[in-house]
Amino acid sequence: MPRRVMSVFLWLALACWAGGIMTLSSMTPKELPEAAVLFSDKFNHFVAFAVGGWLAASALRDKSVQVRVAAAKALQRLHNPAFTSPMCSRIIDETEEASVRVELAIALGQYPQDDVFQALAASLDARELAVNLAARDSLQLLTRQDFG
């Protein structure tokens, strides 16, 4: 039950955030004080990172492959190191679909952290060539080394 309550709360927060974006984007700078614009921009970024990242990280455990691929792509765009742990655990899971693991490898290429490096290095041994190539490309981004 707490997960359902949290999910409802986060969806409401996301709806409020979207409404705030639509309202503020329809106003001219003269209609809003500069401080309000700055505050709303920072608040919108916070909500996008917190709510969007939590929803995307949760969706990595969904039954649908398409949902998991979309979640991995969303996590590529959030650039939030708080969500590397679920990505690392999913990329080294050999039962995960290759399409999801490829997107996770691409997403992890932007985080210079030890656990990310270890997960990408482990992904080089995957059976699927696409996962190998995506992991290699991400390791090249992280290390600036060409591994051939």
PDB file of C-alpha atoms in Angstrom:
ATOM      1  CA  MET A   1       0.000   0.000   0.000  1.00  0.00           C
ATOM      2  CA  PRO A   2       2.777   2.594   0.763  1.00  0.00           C
ATOM      3  CA  ARG A   3       4.153   2.118  -2.760  1.00  0.00           C
ATOM      4  CA  ARG A   4       0.732   2.932  -4.234  1.00  0.00           C
ATOM      5  CA  VAL A   5       0.406   6.042  -2.053  1.00  0.00           C
ATOM      6  CA  MET A   6       3.898   7.172  -3.075  1.00  0.00           C
ATOM      7  CA  SER A   7       3.102   6.540  -6.715  1.00  0.00           C
ATOM      8  CA  VAL A   8      -0.106   8.601  -6.506  1.00  0.00           C
ATOM      9  CA  PHE A   9       1.768  11.377  -4.722  1.00  0.00           C
ATOM     10  CA  LEU A  10       4.488  11.414  -7.364  1.00  0.00           C
ATOM     11  CA  TRP A  11       1.980  11.460 -10.221  1.00  0.00           C
ATOM     12  CA  LEU A  12       0.221  14.410  -8.568  1.00  0.00           C
ATOM     13  CA  ALA A  13       3.551  16.188  -8.157  1.00  0.00           C
ATOM     14  CA  LEU A  14       4.336  15.511 -11.808  1.00  0.00           C
ATOM     15  CA  ALA A  15       0.945  16.911 -12.846  1.00  0.00           C
ATOM     16  CA  CYS A  16       1.535  20.046 -10.733  1.00  0.00           C
ATOM     17  CA  TRP A  17       4.968  20.432 -12.254  1.00  0.00           C
ATOM     18  CA  ALA A  18       3.572  20.132 -15.782  1.00  0.00           C
ATOM     19  CA  GLY A  19       0.841  22.643 -14.962  1.00  0.00           C
ATOM     20  CA  GLY A  20       3.426  25.051 -13.584  1.00  0.00           C
ATOM     21  CA  ILE A  21       5.511  24.724 -16.727  1.00  0.00           C
ATOM     22  CA  MET A  22       2.503  25.432 -18.942  1.00  0.00           C
ATOM     23  CA  THR A  23       1.395  28.397 -16.824  1.00  0.00           C
ATOM     24  CA  LEU A  24       4.827  29.989 -16.545  1.00  0.00           C
ATOM     25  CA  SER A  25       5.650  29.443 -20.206  1.00  0.00           C
ATOM     26  CA  SER A  26       2.512  31.358 -21.203  1.00  0.00           C
ATOM     27  CA  MET A  27       3.584  34.451 -19.212  1.00  0.00           C
ATOM     28  CA  THR A  28       5.974  37.114 -20.397  1.00  0.00           C
ATOM     29  CA  PRO A  29       8.977  38.118 -18.290  1.00  0.00           C
ATOM     30  CA  LYS A  30       7.277  41.432 -17.502  1.00  0.00           C
ATOM     31  CA  GLU A  31       4.404  39.568 -15.876  1.00  0.00           C
ATOM     32  CA  LEU A  32       6.650  37.762 -13.427  1.00  0.00           C
ATOM     33  CA  PRO A  33       9.359  39.134 -11.170  1.00  0.00           C
ATOM     34  CA  GLU A  34      12.807  37.832 -12.055  1.00  0.00           C
ATOM     35  CA  ALA A  35      13.164  36.008  -8.741  1.00  0.00           C
ATOM     36  CA  ALA A  36       9.925  34.077  -9.324  1.00  0.00           C
ATOM     37  CA  VAL A  37      11.150  32.942 -12.718  1.00  0.00           C
ATOM     38  CA  LEU A  38      14.469  31.814 -11.262  1.00  0.00           C
ATOM     39  CA  PHE A  39      12.789  30.006  -8.359  1.00  0.00           C
ATOM     40  CA  SER A  40      10.258  28.267 -10.601  1.00  0.00           C
ATOM     41  CA  ASP A  41      13.010  27.178 -12.985  1.00  0.00           C
ATOM     42  CA  LYS A  42      15.068  25.654 -10.171  1.00  0.00           C
ATOM     43  CA  PHE A  43      11.978  24.061  -8.631  1.00  0.00           C
ATOM     44  CA  ASN A  44      10.998  22.559 -11.991  1.00  0.00           C
ATOM     45  CA  HIS A  45      14.455  21.063 -12.397  1.00  0.00           C
ATOM     46  CA  PHE A  46      14.292  19.592  -8.892  1.00  0.00           C
ATOM     47  CA  VAL A  47      10.892  18.025  -9.528  1.00  0.00           C
ATOM     48  CA  ALA A  48      12.005  16.663 -12.893  1.00  0.00           C
ATOM     49  CA  PHE A  49      15.055  15.019 -11.356  1.00  0.00           C
ATOM     50  CA  ALA A  50      13.310  13.669  -8.280  1.00  0.00           C
ATOM     51  CA  VAL A  51       9.977  12.555  -9.699  1.00  0.00           C
ATOM     52  CA  GLY A  52      11.067  11.692 -13.214  1.00  0.00           C
ATOM     53  CA  GLY A  53      14.127   9.811 -12.061  1.00  0.00           C
ATOM     54  CA  TRP A  54      12.234   7.855  -9.435  1.00  0.00           C
ATOM     55  CA  LEU A  55       9.538   6.877 -11.938  1.00  0.00           C
ATOM     56  CA  ALA A  56      12.093   5.890 -14.574  1.00  0.00           C
ATOM     57  CA  ALA A  57      14.197   3.905 -12.103  1.00  0.00           C
ATOM     58  CA  SER A  58      11.065   2.134 -10.885  1.00  0.00           C
ATOM     59  CA  ALA A  59      10.048   1.375 -14.462  1.00  0.00           C
ATOM     60  CA  LEU A  60      13.300  -0.564 -14.967  1.00  0.00           C
ATOM     61  CA  ARG A  61      11.585  -3.395 -13.076  1.00  0.00           C
ATOM     62  CA  ASP A  62       8.447  -3.367 -15.231  1.00  0.00           C
ATOM     63  CA  LYS A  63       7.281  -6.549 -16.987  1.00  0.00           C
ATOM     64  CA  SER A  64       7.161  -4.876 -20.403  1.00  0.00           C
ATOM     65  CA  VAL A  65      10.395  -4.691 -22.375  1.00  0.00           C
ATOM     66  CA  GLN A  66       9.208  -1.524 -24.118  1.00  0.00           C
ATOM     67  CA  VAL A  67       8.636   0.191 -20.777  1.00  0.00           C
ATOM     68  CA  ARG A  68      12.093  -0.820 -19.548  1.00  0.00           C
ATOM     69  CA  VAL A  69      13.715   0.465 -22.762  1.00  0.00           C
ATOM     70  CA  ALA A  70      11.846   3.763 -22.428  1.00  0.00           C
ATOM     71  CA  ALA A  71      12.903   4.015 -18.769  1.00  0.00           C
ATOM     72  CA  ALA A  72      16.543   3.447 -19.695  1.00  0.00           C
ATOM     73  CA  LYS A  73      16.315   6.154 -22.367  1.00  0.00           C
ATOM     74  CA  ALA A  74      14.722   8.540 -19.861  1.00  0.00           C
ATOM     75  CA  LEU A  75      17.551   7.899 -17.404  1.00  0.00           C
ATOM     76  CA  GLN A  76      20.020   8.772 -20.182  1.00  0.00           C
ATOM     77  CA  ARG A  77      18.573  12.246 -20.318  1.00  0.00           C
ATOM     78  CA  LEU A  78      18.247  12.978 -16.597  1.00  0.00           C
ATOM     79  CA  HIS A  79      21.988  12.990 -15.816  1.00  0.00           C
ATOM     80  CA  ASN A  80      21.375  12.221 -12.141  1.00  0.00           C
ATOM     81  CA  PRO A  81      24.026  10.084 -10.398  1.00  0.00           C
ATOM     82  CA  ALA A  82      21.493   9.048  -7.750  1.00  0.00           C
ATOM     83  CA  PHE A  83      20.048   6.525 -10.197  1.00  0.00           C
ATOM     84  CA  THR A  84      23.234   4.742 -11.234  1.00  0.00           C
ATOM     85  CA  SER A  85      22.736   1.922  -8.751  1.00  0.00           C
ATOM     86  CA  PRO A  86      19.536   0.528 -10.319  1.00  0.00           C
ATOM     87  CA  MET A  87      21.059   0.957 -13.771  1.00  0.00           C
ATOM     88  CA  CYS A  88      24.214  -0.931 -12.774  1.00  0.00           C
ATOM     89  CA  SER A  89      22.248  -3.788 -11.268  1.00  0.00           C
ATOM     90  CA  ARG A  90      20.087  -4.144 -14.385  1.00  0.00           C
ATOM     91  CA  ILE A  91      22.941  -4.008 -16.896  1.00  0.00           C
ATOM     92  CA  ILE A  92      24.804  -6.900 -15.284  1.00  0.00           C
ATOM     93  CA  ASP A  93      21.621  -8.988 -15.040  1.00  0.00           C
ATOM     94  CA  GLU A  94      22.049 -11.544 -17.831  1.00  0.00           C
ATOM     95  CA  THR A  95      18.316 -12.293 -17.881  1.00  0.00           C
ATOM     96  CA  GLU A  96      17.577  -8.702 -18.927  1.00  0.00           C
ATOM     97  CA  GLU A  97      16.757  -8.094 -22.593  1.00  0.00           C
ATOM     98  CA  ALA A  98      19.665  -6.935 -24.744  1.00  0.00           C
ATOM     99  CA  SER A  99      17.786  -3.840 -25.931  1.00  0.00           C
ATOM    100  CA  VAL A 100      17.408  -2.633 -22.335  1.00  0.00           C
ATOM    101  CA  ARG A 101      21.035  -3.389 -21.516  1.00  0.00           C
ATOM    102  CA  VAL A 102      22.221  -1.459 -24.585  1.00  0.00           C
ATOM    103  CA  GLU A 103      20.283   1.634 -23.509  1.00  0.00           C
ATOM    104  CA  LEU A 104      21.581   1.279 -19.961  1.00  0.00           C
ATOM    105  CA  ALA A 105      25.164   1.031 -21.238  1.00  0.00           C
ATOM    106  CA  ILE A 106      24.661   4.241 -23.203  1.00  0.00           C
ATOM    107  CA  ALA A 107      23.164   5.949 -20.147  1.00  0.00           C
ATOM    108  CA  LEU A 108      25.965   4.849 -17.832  1.00  0.00           C
ATOM    109  CA  GLY A 109      28.598   6.337 -20.116  1.00  0.00           C
ATOM    110  CA  GLN A 110      28.050   9.766 -18.582  1.00  0.00           C
ATOM    111  CA  TYR A 111      28.832   8.843 -14.962  1.00  0.00           C
ATOM    112  CA  PRO A 112      32.534   8.675 -13.990  1.00  0.00           C
ATOM    113  CA  GLN A 113      32.013   6.454 -10.960  1.00  0.00           C
ATOM    114  CA  ASP A 114      33.707   3.222  -9.915  1.00  0.00           C
ATOM    115  CA  ASP A 115      30.504   1.150  -9.739  1.00  0.00           C
ATOM    116  CA  VAL A 116      29.568   2.328 -13.225  1.00  0.00           C
ATOM    117  CA  PHE A 117      33.001   1.393 -14.560  1.00  0.00           C
ATOM    118  CA  GLN A 118      32.749  -2.062 -12.976  1.00  0.00           C
ATOM    119  CA  ALA A 119      29.264  -2.666 -14.417  1.00  0.00           C
ATOM    120  CA  LEU A 120      30.333  -1.563 -17.897  1.00  0.00           C
ATOM    121  CA  ALA A 121      33.476  -3.702 -17.727  1.00  0.00           C
ATOM    122  CA  ALA A 122      31.346  -6.696 -16.733  1.00  0.00           C
ATOM    123  CA  SER A 123      29.042  -5.967 -19.663  1.00  0.00           C
ATOM    124  CA  LEU A 124      31.935  -6.470 -22.063  1.00  0.00           C
ATOM    125  CA  ASP A 125      31.534 -10.196 -21.382  1.00  0.00           C
ATOM    126  CA  ALA A 126      27.851 -10.256 -22.356  1.00  0.00           C
ATOM    127  CA  ARG A 127      26.746 -12.721 -25.015  1.00  0.00           C
ATOM    128  CA  GLU A 128      25.054 -10.016 -27.075  1.00  0.00           C
ATOM    129  CA  LEU A 129      27.330  -8.053 -29.398  1.00  0.00           C
ATOM    130  CA  ALA A 130      25.180  -4.921 -29.159  1.00  0.00           C
ATOM    131  CA  VAL A 131      25.666  -4.837 -25.387  1.00  0.00           C
ATOM    132  CA  ASN A 132      29.422  -5.337 -25.825  1.00  0.00           C
ATOM    133  CA  LEU A 133      29.670  -2.466 -28.305  1.00  0.00           C
ATOM    134  CA  ALA A 134      27.552  -0.084 -26.226  1.00  0.00           C
ATOM    135  CA  ALA A 135      29.579  -0.879 -23.104  1.00  0.00           C
ATOM    136  CA  ARG A 136      32.817  -0.374 -25.023  1.00  0.00           C
ATOM    137  CA  ASP A 137      31.637   2.998 -26.355  1.00  0.00           C
ATOM    138  CA  SER A 138      30.644   4.135 -22.870  1.00  0.00           C
ATOM    139  CA  LEU A 139      33.967   3.022 -21.421  1.00  0.00           C
ATOM    140  CA  GLN A 140      35.721   5.002 -24.145  1.00  0.00           C
ATOM    141  CA  LEU A 141      33.723   8.071 -23.137  1.00  0.00           C
ATOM    142  CA  LEU A 142      34.558   7.594 -19.468  1.00  0.00           C
ATOM    143  CA  THR A 143      38.247   6.778 -19.814  1.00  0.00           C
ATOM    144  CA  ARG A 144      39.119   8.533 -23.076  1.00  0.00           C
ATOM    145  CA  GLN A 145      40.960   5.331 -24.024  1.00  0.00           C
ATOM    146  CA  ASP A 146      40.423   3.276 -27.165  1.00  0.00           C
ATOM    147  CA  PHE A 147      40.051  -0.373 -26.259  1.00  0.00           C
ATOM    148  CA  GLY A 148      39.868  -1.596 -29.852  1.00  0.00           C
TER     149      GLY A 148
END
